[in-house]
Coordinates of C-alpha atoms in Angstrom, one line a residue:
M1 CA 132.3 164.9 133.7
T2 CA 134.8 162.5 132.1
R3 CA 138.4 162.9 133.3
P4 CA 141.2 162.9 130.7
W5 CA 142.7 159.7 132.0
Q6 CA 139.3 158.0 131.7
A7 CA 138.9 159.0 128.1
A8 CA 142.4 157.7 127.3
W9 CA 141.7 154.4 129.1
S10 CA 138.4 154.0 127.1
L11 CA 140.3 154.6 123.8
V12 CA 142.8 151.9 124.7
A13 CA 140.0 149.4 125.6
L14 CA 138.2 150.1 122.4
L15 CA 141.3 149.5 120.4
S16 CA 142.0 146.3 122.3
S17 CA 138.5 145.0 121.7
S18 CA 138.7 145.8 118.0
C19 CA 142.0 144.0 117.7
A20 CA 140.5 140.9 119.4
V21 CA 137.6 140.4 116.9
T22 CA 139.4 141.3 113.7
P23 CA 140.4 138.0 111.9
S24 CA 144.0 137.8 110.8
P25 CA 144.4 137.9 107.0
T26 CA 144.5 134.6 105.2
L27 CA 146.4 133.9 102.0
P28 CA 144.5 132.4 99.1
A29 CA 145.0 128.6 98.6
P30 CA 147.5 127.9 95.9
A31 CA 145.9 127.1 92.6
P32 CA 146.2 123.4 91.6
A33 CA 149.0 122.6 89.3
Y34 CA 148.1 122.0 85.7
A35 CA 149.4 118.5 86.0
D36 CA 146.9 117.9 88.9
V37 CA 144.0 119.2 86.9
L38 CA 145.0 117.1 83.9
A39 CA 145.2 114.0 86.2
Q40 CA 141.7 114.7 87.6
A41 CA 140.3 115.0 84.1
D42 CA 142.0 111.7 83.1
T43 CA 140.4 110.1 86.2
L44 CA 137.0 111.4 85.2
M45 CA 137.3 110.1 81.7
R46 CA 138.3 106.6 83.0
A47 CA 135.3 106.7 85.4
G48 CA 133.4 106.6 82.1
C49 CA 129.9 107.7 83.1
Y50 CA 128.2 110.2 80.8
R51 CA 128.3 113.1 83.3
C52 CA 131.9 112.1 84.2
L53 CA 132.8 112.5 80.5
L54 CA 131.1 115.9 80.3
E55 CA 133.0 117.1 83.4
A56 CA 136.3 115.8 82.0
R57 CA 135.8 117.6 78.7
V58 CA 135.2 120.9 80.5
S59 CA 138.5 120.4 82.4
Y60 CA 140.4 119.6 79.2
E61 CA 138.9 122.7 77.6
D62 CA 139.9 124.8 80.6
L63 CA 143.5 123.5 80.2
T64 CA 143.7 124.6 76.5
D65 CA 146.2 127.4 75.9
T66 CA 147.8 127.0 79.4
E67 CA 151.1 125.6 80.3
A68 CA 149.6 122.1 80.7
D69 CA 151.0 119.4 78.3
P70 CA 149.3 120.3 75.0
T71 CA 149.4 116.8 73.6
A72 CA 147.8 115.3 76.6
V73 CA 145.1 118.1 76.7
R74 CA 144.4 117.7 73.0
T75 CA 144.2 113.9 73.3
G76 CA 141.9 114.1 76.3
L77 CA 139.7 116.6 74.5
F78 CA 139.4 114.5 71.4
E79 CA 138.7 111.3 73.3
T80 CA 136.1 112.7 75.6
S81 CA 134.4 114.5 72.7
L82 CA 134.2 111.2 70.7
L83 CA 133.0 109.2 73.7
I84 CA 130.4 111.7 74.6
G85 CA 128.9 111.7 71.1
M86 CA 128.8 107.9 71.1
R87 CA 127.3 107.7 74.5
E88 CA 124.6 110.2 73.6
R89 CA 123.6 108.0 70.7
E90 CA 123.7 104.9 72.9
L91 CA 121.4 106.6 75.4
G92 CA 119.2 108.2 72.8
L93 CA 119.7 111.8 73.8
V94 CA 117.9 113.5 71.0
G95 CA 119.5 116.6 69.6
L96 CA 123.0 115.5 70.7
G97 CA 125.2 112.6 69.5
T98 CA 127.3 114.8 67.2
F99 CA 131.0 114.7 66.5
E100 CA 131.9 118.1 65.1
H101 CA 134.3 119.0 67.9
A102 CA 136.1 115.7 67.6
A103 CA 136.2 116.1 63.8
R104 CA 137.9 119.5 64.0
L105 CA 140.5 118.2 66.4
A106 CA 141.2 115.2 64.2
V107 CA 142.4 117.4 61.3
T108 CA 144.6 119.8 63.4
T109 CA 148.4 119.9 62.9
D110 CA 150.2 117.0 64.6
A111 CA 146.9 115.1 65.2
P112 CA 147.5 111.3 65.0
T113 CA 146.8 109.9 61.6
E114 CA 144.1 107.5 62.9
W115 CA 141.9 110.2 64.4
P116 CA 139.9 111.0 61.3
Q117 CA 139.1 107.2 60.9
F118 CA 138.1 107.1 64.6
V119 CA 135.6 109.9 63.9
A120 CA 134.2 108.0 60.9
M121 CA 133.8 104.9 63.0
A122 CA 132.1 106.8 65.8
E123 CA 129.6 108.3 63.4
T124 CA 128.2 104.8 62.7
T125 CA 127.2 104.4 66.4
R126 CA 123.6 103.2 66.5
W127 CA 121.0 105.3 68.2
Q128 CA 119.1 103.8 71.2
R129 CA 115.8 102.6 69.9
V130 CA 113.6 103.7 72.8
G131 CA 112.4 107.3 72.7
V132 CA 114.1 108.6 69.5
P133 CA 112.4 109.8 66.3
K134 CA 112.0 107.2 63.7
A135 CA 114.2 109.1 61.4
L136 CA 117.1 108.3 63.6
L137 CA 116.3 104.6 63.4
D138 CA 116.5 105.0 59.6
E139 CA 120.0 106.4 60.2
N140 CA 120.8 103.2 62.1
T141 CA 120.1 101.2 58.9
A142 CA 122.5 103.4 57.0
H143 CA 125.1 103.1 59.7
R144 CA 124.9 99.3 59.7
R145 CA 125.4 99.3 55.9
R146 CA 128.4 101.5 56.2
V147 CA 129.9 99.3 58.9
D148 CA 129.5 96.2 56.7
R149 CA 131.3 98.0 53.9
E150 CA 134.2 99.3 56.1
R151 CA 134.5 96.6 58.7
E152 CA 137.5 94.8 57.3
S153 CA 139.6 98.0 56.9
W154 CA 138.5 99.5 60.2
N155 CA 139.2 96.3 62.1
G156 CA 142.6 96.2 60.4
L157 CA 143.4 99.6 61.9
L158 CA 141.9 99.0 65.3
R159 CA 142.9 95.5 66.3
P160 CA 146.7 96.3 66.7
L161 CA 145.8 99.4 68.8
V162 CA 143.3 97.6 71.2
R163 CA 146.1 96.7 73.7
T164 CA 147.5 100.2 73.9
S165 CA 144.4 102.4 73.4
P166 CA 141.3 102.1 75.5
L167 CA 139.5 104.2 72.9
A168 CA 140.4 101.8 70.2
G169 CA 139.1 99.0 72.4
Y170 CA 135.8 100.8 72.8
L171 CA 135.5 101.4 69.1
Y172 CA 136.4 97.8 68.3
L173 CA 133.7 96.5 70.6
S174 CA 131.1 99.0 69.2
L175 CA 131.8 98.1 65.6
N176 CA 131.8 94.3 66.0
C177 CA 129.7 93.3 68.9
A178 CA 126.7 91.0 68.1
D179 CA 125.0 88.2 70.0
G180 CA 127.7 85.8 71.1
W181 CA 130.5 87.6 69.2
L182 CA 132.8 88.3 72.1
A183 CA 132.5 84.7 73.5
D184 CA 133.8 83.4 70.1
Q185 CA 136.8 85.7 70.0
P186 CA 140.4 84.4 70.7
A187 CA 141.6 84.7 74.3
A188 CA 144.1 87.4 73.1
L189 CA 141.3 89.9 72.7
T190 CA 140.1 89.3 76.2
D191 CA 143.6 89.8 77.5
D192 CA 144.1 93.0 75.5
L193 CA 140.8 94.4 76.8
A194 CA 141.6 93.5 80.3
V195 CA 144.6 95.8 80.2
H196 CA 142.1 98.7 80.3
D197 CA 140.0 97.5 83.3
D198 CA 140.8 100.8 85.0
A199 CA 139.0 102.5 82.2
L200 CA 135.4 101.9 83.2
Y201 CA 134.0 103.1 79.9
V202 CA 135.7 100.1 78.2
R203 CA 134.2 97.7 80.7
Y204 CA 130.8 99.3 80.2
R205 CA 131.0 98.7 76.5
R206 CA 132.2 95.1 77.0
A207 CA 129.3 94.5 79.5
M208 CA 126.8 95.9 76.9
C209 CA 128.3 93.6 74.3
T210 CA 128.0 90.4 76.4
G211 CA 124.5 91.4 77.7
R212 CA 125.4 89.8 81.1
L213 CA 123.4 91.4 83.8
V214 CA 126.0 90.8 86.5
E215 CA 128.6 92.6 84.5
Q216 CA 126.2 95.5 83.7
S217 CA 125.2 95.7 87.4
L218 CA 128.9 95.9 88.5
I219 CA 129.4 99.1 86.4
E220 CA 127.1 101.2 88.6
T221 CA 128.4 99.4 91.8
Q222 CA 131.9 100.4 91.0
E223 CA 131.0 103.9 89.9
P224 CA 127.8 105.2 91.5
R225 CA 127.8 108.2 89.1
F226 CA 127.1 105.6 86.2
T227 CA 123.4 106.0 86.8
E228 CA 122.6 105.5 83.1
M229 CA 123.1 101.8 83.7
K230 CA 119.7 101.5 85.4
F231 CA 118.0 102.2 82.0
F232 CA 119.8 99.3 80.4
L233 CA 119.1 97.0 83.4
A234 CA 115.4 98.0 83.1
Q235 CA 115.4 97.0 79.4
A236 CA 116.9 93.6 80.4
A237 CA 114.2 93.3 83.1
L238 CA 111.5 94.0 80.5
R239 CA 112.9 91.3 78.2
A240 CA 112.7 88.9 81.1
G241 CA 109.1 89.8 81.9
A242 CA 110.1 91.4 85.3
M243 CA 107.7 94.3 84.9
A244 CA 107.8 95.5 88.6
L245 CA 111.7 95.6 88.6
A246 CA 111.8 97.3 85.2
E247 CA 109.3 100.0 86.4
F248 CA 111.3 100.6 89.5
Q249 CA 114.6 101.0 87.6
L250 CA 113.0 103.2 85.0
G251 CA 111.4 105.4 87.7
E252 CA 114.8 105.9 89.3
T253 CA 116.4 106.7 86.0
Q254 CA 113.7 109.1 85.0
T255 CA 114.1 111.0 88.3
A256 CA 117.8 111.2 87.9
W257 CA 117.6 112.1 84.1
P258 CA 114.3 114.1 83.7
D259 CA 115.3 115.2 80.2
W260 CA 116.3 111.8 78.8
P261 CA 113.5 110.6 76.6
G262 CA 114.2 106.8 76.9
P263 CA 113.3 106.3 80.5
V264 CA 110.2 108.5 80.2
L265 CA 108.9 106.5 77.2
G266 CA 109.9 103.2 78.9
L267 CA 108.0 104.2 82.0
A268 CA 104.9 105.2 80.0
D269 CA 104.9 102.0 78.1
V270 CA 105.2 99.9 81.3
T271 CA 102.4 101.8 82.9
L272 CA 100.2 101.3 79.8
A273 CA 101.0 97.6 79.9
A274 CA 99.9 97.6 83.6
E275 CA 96.6 99.1 82.3
D276 CA 97.0 102.1 84.6
Y277 CA 95.8 104.5 81.9
Q278 CA 95.4 107.8 83.7
P279 CA 99.0 108.3 84.8
T280 CA 100.1 107.0 81.5
L281 CA 98.7 110.0 79.8
G282 CA 101.0 112.4 81.8
L283 CA 104.1 110.3 80.9
Y284 CA 103.3 110.4 77.2
D285 CA 102.7 114.1 77.4
R286 CA 106.1 114.5 79.1
M287 CA 107.6 112.4 76.3
L288 CA 106.0 114.5 73.6
A289 CA 107.3 117.7 75.2
L290 CA 110.8 116.2 74.9
V291 CA 110.4 114.8 71.4
P292 CA 107.5 116.3 69.5
D293 CA 105.7 113.9 67.2
Q294 CA 107.5 110.9 68.6
R295 CA 105.4 108.1 67.1
D296 CA 105.6 105.6 70.0
A297 CA 104.3 108.3 72.4
L298 CA 101.6 109.4 70.0
L299 CA 100.3 105.9 69.5
G300 CA 100.7 105.0 73.2
K301 CA 98.7 108.0 74.3
A302 CA 96.0 107.3 71.6
K303 CA 95.7 103.7 73.0
A304 CA 95.3 104.9 76.6
L305 CA 92.7 107.5 75.6
S306 CA 90.8 104.7 73.6
Y307 CA 90.8 102.4 76.7
L308 CA 89.5 105.4 78.7
D309 CA 86.7 105.8 76.2
R310 CA 87.8 109.2 75.1
P311 CA 87.7 108.8 71.3
N312 CA 87.4 112.5 70.5
E313 CA 90.8 113.0 72.1
A314 CA 92.4 109.9 70.6
L315 CA 91.4 110.6 67.0
P316 CA 93.6 113.8 66.5
L317 CA 96.6 111.8 67.6
L318 CA 95.9 109.0 65.2
D319 CA 95.3 111.6 62.4
R320 CA 98.7 113.0 63.1
L321 CA 100.3 109.5 63.0
A322 CA 98.5 108.8 59.7
A323 CA 99.9 112.1 58.3
L324 CA 103.4 111.2 59.4
G325 CA 103.1 107.8 57.6
Q326 CA 105.5 104.9 57.1
W327 CA 105.5 103.5 60.7
Y328 CA 102.8 101.6 62.7
L329 CA 100.2 101.9 59.9
G330 CA 98.4 98.7 60.9
D331 CA 98.0 99.9 64.5
I332 CA 97.1 103.5 63.4
Y333 CA 94.3 102.4 61.1
Y334 CA 92.9 99.8 63.5
W335 CA 92.7 102.2 66.4
R336 CA 91.3 105.0 64.2
A337 CA 88.6 102.6 63.0
W338 CA 87.9 101.5 66.6
N339 CA 87.4 105.1 67.8
R340 CA 85.4 106.1 64.7
F341 CA 83.1 103.1 65.1
S342 CA 82.6 103.9 68.7
L343 CA 81.3 107.4 67.6
D344 CA 79.0 105.7 65.0
S345 CA 81.1 107.1 62.2
V346 CA 80.7 103.8 60.3
E347 CA 81.8 104.5 56.7
P348 CA 85.1 106.2 57.8
A349 CA 85.6 103.3 60.2
R350 CA 85.2 100.8 57.3
A351 CA 87.8 102.7 55.2
D352 CA 90.3 102.6 58.1
I353 CA 89.7 98.9 58.9
E354 CA 90.2 98.0 55.3
R355 CA 93.5 99.8 55.3
A356 CA 94.5 98.1 58.6
K357 CA 93.9 94.7 56.9
Q358 CA 96.7 95.6 54.5
Y359 CA 99.2 95.4 57.4
R360 CA 97.5 93.2 60.0
N361 CA 95.2 90.2 59.7
D362 CA 94.9 89.3 63.4
A363 CA 91.7 88.5 65.3
D364 CA 91.2 92.0 66.6
V365 CA 91.3 93.6 63.1
L366 CA 89.1 90.9 61.6
T367 CA 86.6 91.1 64.5
L368 CA 86.2 94.8 64.2
A369 CA 85.9 94.5 60.4
G370 CA 83.1 92.0 61.0
Q371 CA 81.2 94.3 63.4
I372 CA 81.4 97.1 60.9
A373 CA 80.1 94.9 58.1
I374 CA 77.1 93.8 60.3
E375 CA 76.3 97.4 60.9
Q376 CA 76.3 98.0 57.2
D377 CA 74.2 94.9 56.5
R378 CA 77.1 93.3 54.6
L379 CA 76.5 89.8 56.1
G380 CA 78.7 87.9 53.6
D381 CA 81.7 90.1 54.4
A382 CA 81.0 89.9 58.1
R383 CA 80.8 86.1 58.0
T384 CA 84.1 85.9 56.1
D385 CA 86.0 88.2 58.5
L386 CA 84.6 86.7 61.6
E387 CA 85.2 83.1 60.5
R388 CA 88.8 84.0 59.7
A389 CA 89.2 85.5 63.2
L390 CA 87.9 82.3 64.8
R391 CA 90.3 80.2 62.7
S392 CA 93.2 82.3 63.9
T393 CA 92.6 81.8 67.7
D394 CA 90.4 80.1 70.2
R395 CA 90.3 83.3 72.2
A396 CA 88.2 85.3 69.8
C397 CA 85.2 85.5 72.0
D398 CA 83.8 88.7 70.4
A399 CA 84.2 87.1 66.9
A400 CA 82.1 84.1 67.9
F401 CA 79.4 86.4 69.4
H402 CA 79.1 88.6 66.3
L403 CA 79.2 85.6 64.0
G404 CA 76.3 84.3 66.0
R405 CA 74.5 87.6 65.2
V406 CA 75.2 86.9 61.4
H407 CA 73.6 83.5 61.7
V408 CA 70.5 84.9 63.5
A409 CA 70.1 87.4 60.6
E410 CA 70.4 84.6 58.1
I411 CA 67.9 82.4 60.1
R412 CA 70.5 79.6 60.4
W413 CA 69.4 78.1 63.7
P414 CA 71.8 75.2 64.1
E415 CA 74.8 77.4 63.3
T416 CA 73.4 80.1 65.6
A417 CA 73.3 77.7 68.5
V418 CA 76.7 76.2 68.0
T419 CA 78.4 79.6 67.5
F420 CA 76.8 81.3 70.5
G421 CA 77.6 78.2 72.5
R422 CA 81.3 78.6 71.6
A423 CA 81.1 82.3 72.5
A424 CA 79.6 81.4 75.9
R425 CA 82.4 79.0 76.7
C426 CA 85.0 81.5 75.6
Y427 CA 83.6 84.3 77.7
R428 CA 83.3 82.0 80.8
T429 CA 87.0 81.1 80.4
A430 CA 87.9 84.7 80.0
A431 CA 86.0 85.7 83.1
E432 CA 87.7 83.0 85.1
E433 CA 91.2 84.2 83.9
L434 CA 90.2 87.8 84.7
V435 CA 89.2 86.8 88.2
G436 CA 92.5 85.1 88.7
E437 CA 94.4 88.2 87.5
L438 CA 92.2 90.4 89.7
E439 CA 93.2 88.4 92.8
R440 CA 96.9 88.5 91.8
I441 CA 96.8 92.3 91.5
R442 CA 95.0 92.6 94.9
E443 CA 97.7 90.5 96.6
D444 CA 100.8 91.6 94.7
P445 CA 102.9 93.7 97.1
A446 CA 104.8 95.1 94.1
V447 CA 101.7 96.9 92.8
P448 CA 101.6 100.5 94.1
E449 CA 98.5 101.2 96.3
D450 CA 97.2 104.0 94.2
R451 CA 97.5 101.8 91.1
R452 CA 95.9 98.9 92.8
G453 CA 92.7 100.8 93.4
R454 CA 92.4 102.0 89.8
V455 CA 93.3 98.7 88.1
V456 CA 91.2 96.5 90.4
A457 CA 88.2 98.7 89.6
Q458 CA 88.9 98.2 85.9
Y459 CA 89.3 94.5 86.2
A460 CA 86.1 94.2 88.2
T461 CA 84.3 95.9 85.4
R462 CA 85.8 93.6 82.8
V463 CA 84.9 90.5 84.9
A464 CA 81.3 91.7 85.1
A465 CA 81.2 92.4 81.3
A466 CA 82.7 88.9 80.5
Q467 CA 80.2 87.2 82.8
R468 CA 77.3 89.1 81.2
Q469 CA 78.5 88.3 77.7
A470 CA 78.7 84.6 78.7
A471 CA 75.1 84.7 79.9
S472 CA 74.0 86.6 76.8
S473 CA 75.7 84.1 74.5
A474 CA 74.3 81.1 76.4
F475 CA 70.7 82.6 76.2
N476 CA 71.1 83.2 72.4
A477 CA 72.5 79.6 72.0
A478 CA 69.4 78.3 73.9
L479 CA 67.2 80.2 71.5
G480 CA 69.1 78.7 68.5
Y481 CA 68.8 75.2 69.8
A482 CA 65.1 75.7 70.6
N483 CA 64.4 76.9 67.1
A484 CA 66.3 73.9 65.8
D485 CA 64.2 71.6 68.0
A486 CA 67.3 70.5 70.0
L487 CA 65.5 70.8 73.2
N488 CA 68.0 69.1 75.6
D489 CA 70.8 71.4 74.3
A490 CA 68.5 74.4 74.6
E491 CA 67.7 73.5 78.2
A492 CA 71.3 73.2 79.1
Q493 CA 72.2 76.6 77.6
A494 CA 69.1 78.3 79.2
Q495 CA 70.1 77.0 82.6
Q496 CA 73.6 78.5 82.1
A497 CA 72.0 81.9 81.2
S498 CA 69.5 81.7 84.2
A499 CA 72.5 82.0 86.6
H500 CA 73.0 85.6 85.6
P501 CA 70.5 88.1 87.1
D502 CA 70.2 90.0 83.9
F503 CA 68.9 86.9 82.1
A504 CA 67.3 84.9 84.9
E505 CA 63.7 85.9 84.1
R506 CA 64.0 85.4 80.3
A507 CA 65.9 82.2 80.7
D508 CA 63.3 80.8 83.2
A509 CA 60.5 81.7 80.7
L510 CA 62.4 80.0 77.9
L511 CA 62.9 76.9 80.1
A512 CA 59.1 76.8 80.7
R513 CA 58.4 77.0 77.0
I514 CA 61.0 74.3 76.3
E515 CA 59.3 72.0 78.9
A516 CA 55.9 72.7 77.4
R517 CA 57.1 71.6 73.9
R518 CA 58.3 68.2 75.1
P519 CA 56.1 65.3 74.0
A520 CA 54.1 63.5 76.8
E521 CA 56.0 60.6 78.4
P522 CA 54.6 57.2 77.3
D523 CA 53.1 54.7 79.8
I524 CA 56.1 52.6 80.8
D525 CA 54.0 49.6 82.0
T526 CA 52.1 49.5 78.6
I527 CA 55.3 49.6 76.6
E528 CA 56.9 47.0 78.8
D529 CA 54.1 44.5 78.3
E530 CA 53.4 45.1 74.6
G531 CA 55.0 42.4 72.5
T532 CA 56.7 40.6 75.4
P533 CA 56.6 36.8 75.2
P534 CA 55.1 35.1 78.3
R535 CA 57.4 34.0 81.0
R536 CA 57.9 30.4 81.6

C-alpha cells in the first residue's frame, strides 16, 4: 500500500527527471544579410568554375525581388548567365550553351547600353569540337564569319572597358585570341587584364588563349572546383603524344562529369588508339546515349567492331553514317567496303571502295580496291591500284603480296619473284616492329593490367600473322625465281621460307628440286689444264 507522502515524493521525482532531460529551447540562427549573400555570390562568380557559376546564378536569382541592391543583383545575374552560356559552348555541353536569359536582362529598363552587344558577342563563342554534333561545328564556321565582320566595332566597344570590367576582358580574349595573338599585344593589355587576377574566370580564358600548360594547370590548383580544366589538359597531352597521361586525365574528368560528352568521347578514342577494343565499345555506347547519332562515336564504334571481326554489327552503324552524309565519307565507304568484303559481298564492296577513292587515295584504300578487283578477275584494275599503293609507301606489305598474286595469274615469273620478295622483306620488318611494341606493352607500367592481357594477346596474334605472311611471300618468291631459272635467288628465298613451320616441308622439297636442276659441276683439273701454256 502506497502512503500519500510516498506518492507525492514520486511525483516530485518524476517532474525533476523530466526537467533534467528536456532540452532548453533554442532560437533559430539569424538569416544571413542580403549583402552577405550577394558577396558570397560574387565570390562564386570570381571563382569562375562552371559549377561555381551555376551556384552563383542561383544565389542571384534568390536575391531577385528582395531588399538586396537591385543593380548588383541584376548585374550578377546577367554576367553569370552570359558566362555560363559561353562556358557550356567551350566545354561542348550539348543542349545548353544558350543566352536567352541574358538577352532578356539586356533589354530591361536601366540595363547598360553595352549589354545587348555583349550578348551578340557571346553568341559567337565557338563550340568545343570533341563530342558535339557536326551541326554545331557548322555553327562555328558561321560564328567565325560574323566575328570577322564585327571584330572592329566590337573591339572598339570592349577595349576601353577591359580595365574596369572582367566580363569585357573575357569577351575581348574570346573574340580575338589566336595562336600567338596575346604575346603580340601591347603591355597595356596585359596590365589591364592583370587588374582582374582575382576573377579566376578571366585567368582561365587568358590561359586558354596562351595555351601554356603551366598557366592552365594553375587554374585548378588555385580553385579545386575548376575540375573542367583536366579535360583541356588531357587535350594538350594528346597533342604531345602523352597518351597515358591524357587517358588518366580524361578518366578523372569523366568520373567527375558523367554527362559531359567530351571526356567520354575522348576516353573512347584513346582506348581505341590503344587497340583495347572491347571496353571501347562501352564508351562509344555511353557517348551515343548522350548524343545520339554523334558521328565520331558511330565511326569509332564501327572501327572497333571491325577490328573485332564483327562485320554484321559494324555495317548498320556505317549505313547510318552514310545516310547522315557530308562528314567522314572516305572513312565510311572504306570501312563499309572492308566489312562487306569480309562477308564475301563483293559487288557492294566494290561500289563502296570506288566511292572511298573519291575522298581517299591512300595505300589502305588502294590495297583493298586491288583485292576486290582480283576477286572479280579484273587483273588490270588490280595491278593499277596495287602499284599506286606501293608507290605511296614502302610499308604497303599487303599491296606487294596481292600484286604478286596478279603477276602469278598473268604468268609473269620475274615480276612475281621480285614483288613477293619485296612483300617478304616488308612483313619481316613489320613483325620485328610488332615484337618491339609487344615488349614495350608488356613492360610499360602505365598500361593497366587488364588491358595489358588483352592487347598483348592481340599483338602476339599479329606477330604470328606477319611472320607467316613473310614466309608465305618468301616461298612464292622462290617459286617465281625458280620458274624464271634464277636458281640462286630461288634457293635464298626458299631457305627463308623453310624457317617457318607452316612452310618448312614445302620449302625443303623446293630446295631439293632446285638442287636437282643445277648443272653438273665441271672437272676442275681438266679445265685448269686445257689451253694452259707449259711452264718454264
